[in-house]
């Protein structure tokens, strides 16, 4: 209901605004493609950084870039100064394309748009947990709710059930796919922000389970593993990207959602590493209009993946550094000195004969900065020497001029 009210409010605003102008402003949703470009560029930037990390090299990778850019964009609502500039530039924001106000409005209109899609089961959202000891600025909370539909909770981070509460919330929102978003919570946490995404789509052309059988998957030129390989012979969408020497299969779900699978041409002696270095947003944009239907003999393995990333170092590599340090400026969230202690991302992917289920959560833990407080005795001051057992003052004095 709340969402509808906000949505109506926005429509009403657009109408009133439009009537007053001689040339009406186009609705913000007209600019949505530029936000999507920004998010997609961020997706590839993050992907390339992930695969370069030694611990993720030659591992399965799966994450939701939307969940991460949205979480960072939300955080920027409460950031100031260099912290804000770094967050914005990290997610690929370019002020000559749209204003930050427009960016938040576009995220809002993206959420509205996703909300209206009924052909697949998709849900994207946000929750903000604030310590009962913190005093967030009402403006920050309003913006979080207005632009990002954020749920808000006041909690005690010292209580053990807060961890369970957060995990229960994510578990429910991801239909059990992510049952433990956070493993532990620092009792000094002042705020905890999370974004989740859940997607469940059925294939337009389901695979027949009777045709699934054990087969071999070549991990590299020396290693093979057994997999349950699904199979179908159907008219399916396909494209050969000559620039990348890559074969592309497009498997559709309902309501224009699709999965693209891209595999380097075995005849060209290319590896997945060559492909992931060369690929960019522009290729995905090209594929949508380039696929064509032909009879295919398709083999796709059933998948069940779970991934888990600590993004602190990756984000620092993207130039988002200050928010992790004592330089953090979250003056838009509250008066306290905040910094971000952890950014985590967890995701799951299940692919079977019927379709796909994918879920992800990004969590941002915000703590009070333990700044070394400045104490300069460079003006007259008093001195007490006491017995701490009974507060008995043994000496008392004042220093007005230490130089005499
Ligand atoms: C920002 O966008 C403008 C206009 O599209 C473009 O000319 C400029 O190169 C972009 N800046 C960056 C840093 O990408
Ligand atoms: C596909 O989505 C439309 C609405 O977008 C819905 O009416 C239809 O039932 C869906 N079909 C399937 C097979 O889910
Ligand atoms: C799979 O095989 C079973 C038993 O042979 C048969 O009853 C069923 O119809 C088959 N399913 C499909 C989708 O072909
Ligand atoms: C297998 O691949 C590695 C690099 O991935 C290469 O060094 C090696 O020569 C290859 N072996 C064969 C038999 O092709």
Coordinates of C-alpha atoms and ligand atoms in Angstrom, one line a residue, residues 116-120 202-204 253-256, ligand 2:
X116 CA 4.9 -4.7 -12.1
X117 CA 6.5 -7.7 -13.8
X118 CA 4.3 -10.7 -13.2
X119 CA 5.5 -13.2 -15.7
X120 CA 8.4 -14.3 -13.4
X202 CA 10.4 -20.9 -15.7
X203 CA 11.9 -21.6 -19.1
X204 CA 9.7 -20.9 -22.2
X253 CA 11.8 -17.1 -19.4
X254 CA 8.4 -15.4 -19.5
X255 CA 8.0 -11.6 -19.6
X256 CA 11.1 -10.9 -21.6
Ligands
LIG2 C1 3.7 -15.0 -18.7 O1 3.5 -13.7 -18.1 C2 2.2 -13.2 -18.3 C3 2.2 -11.8 -17.7 O2 3.3 -11.1 -18.1 C4 1.2 -14.1 -17.7 O3 -0.1 -13.7 -18.0 C5 1.4 -15.6 -18.2 O4 0.5 -16.4 -17.5 C6 2.8 -16.0 -18.0 N1 3.0 -17.3 -18.6 C7 3.6 -18.3 -17.9 C8 3.8 -19.6 -18.6 O5 4.0 -18.2 -16.7

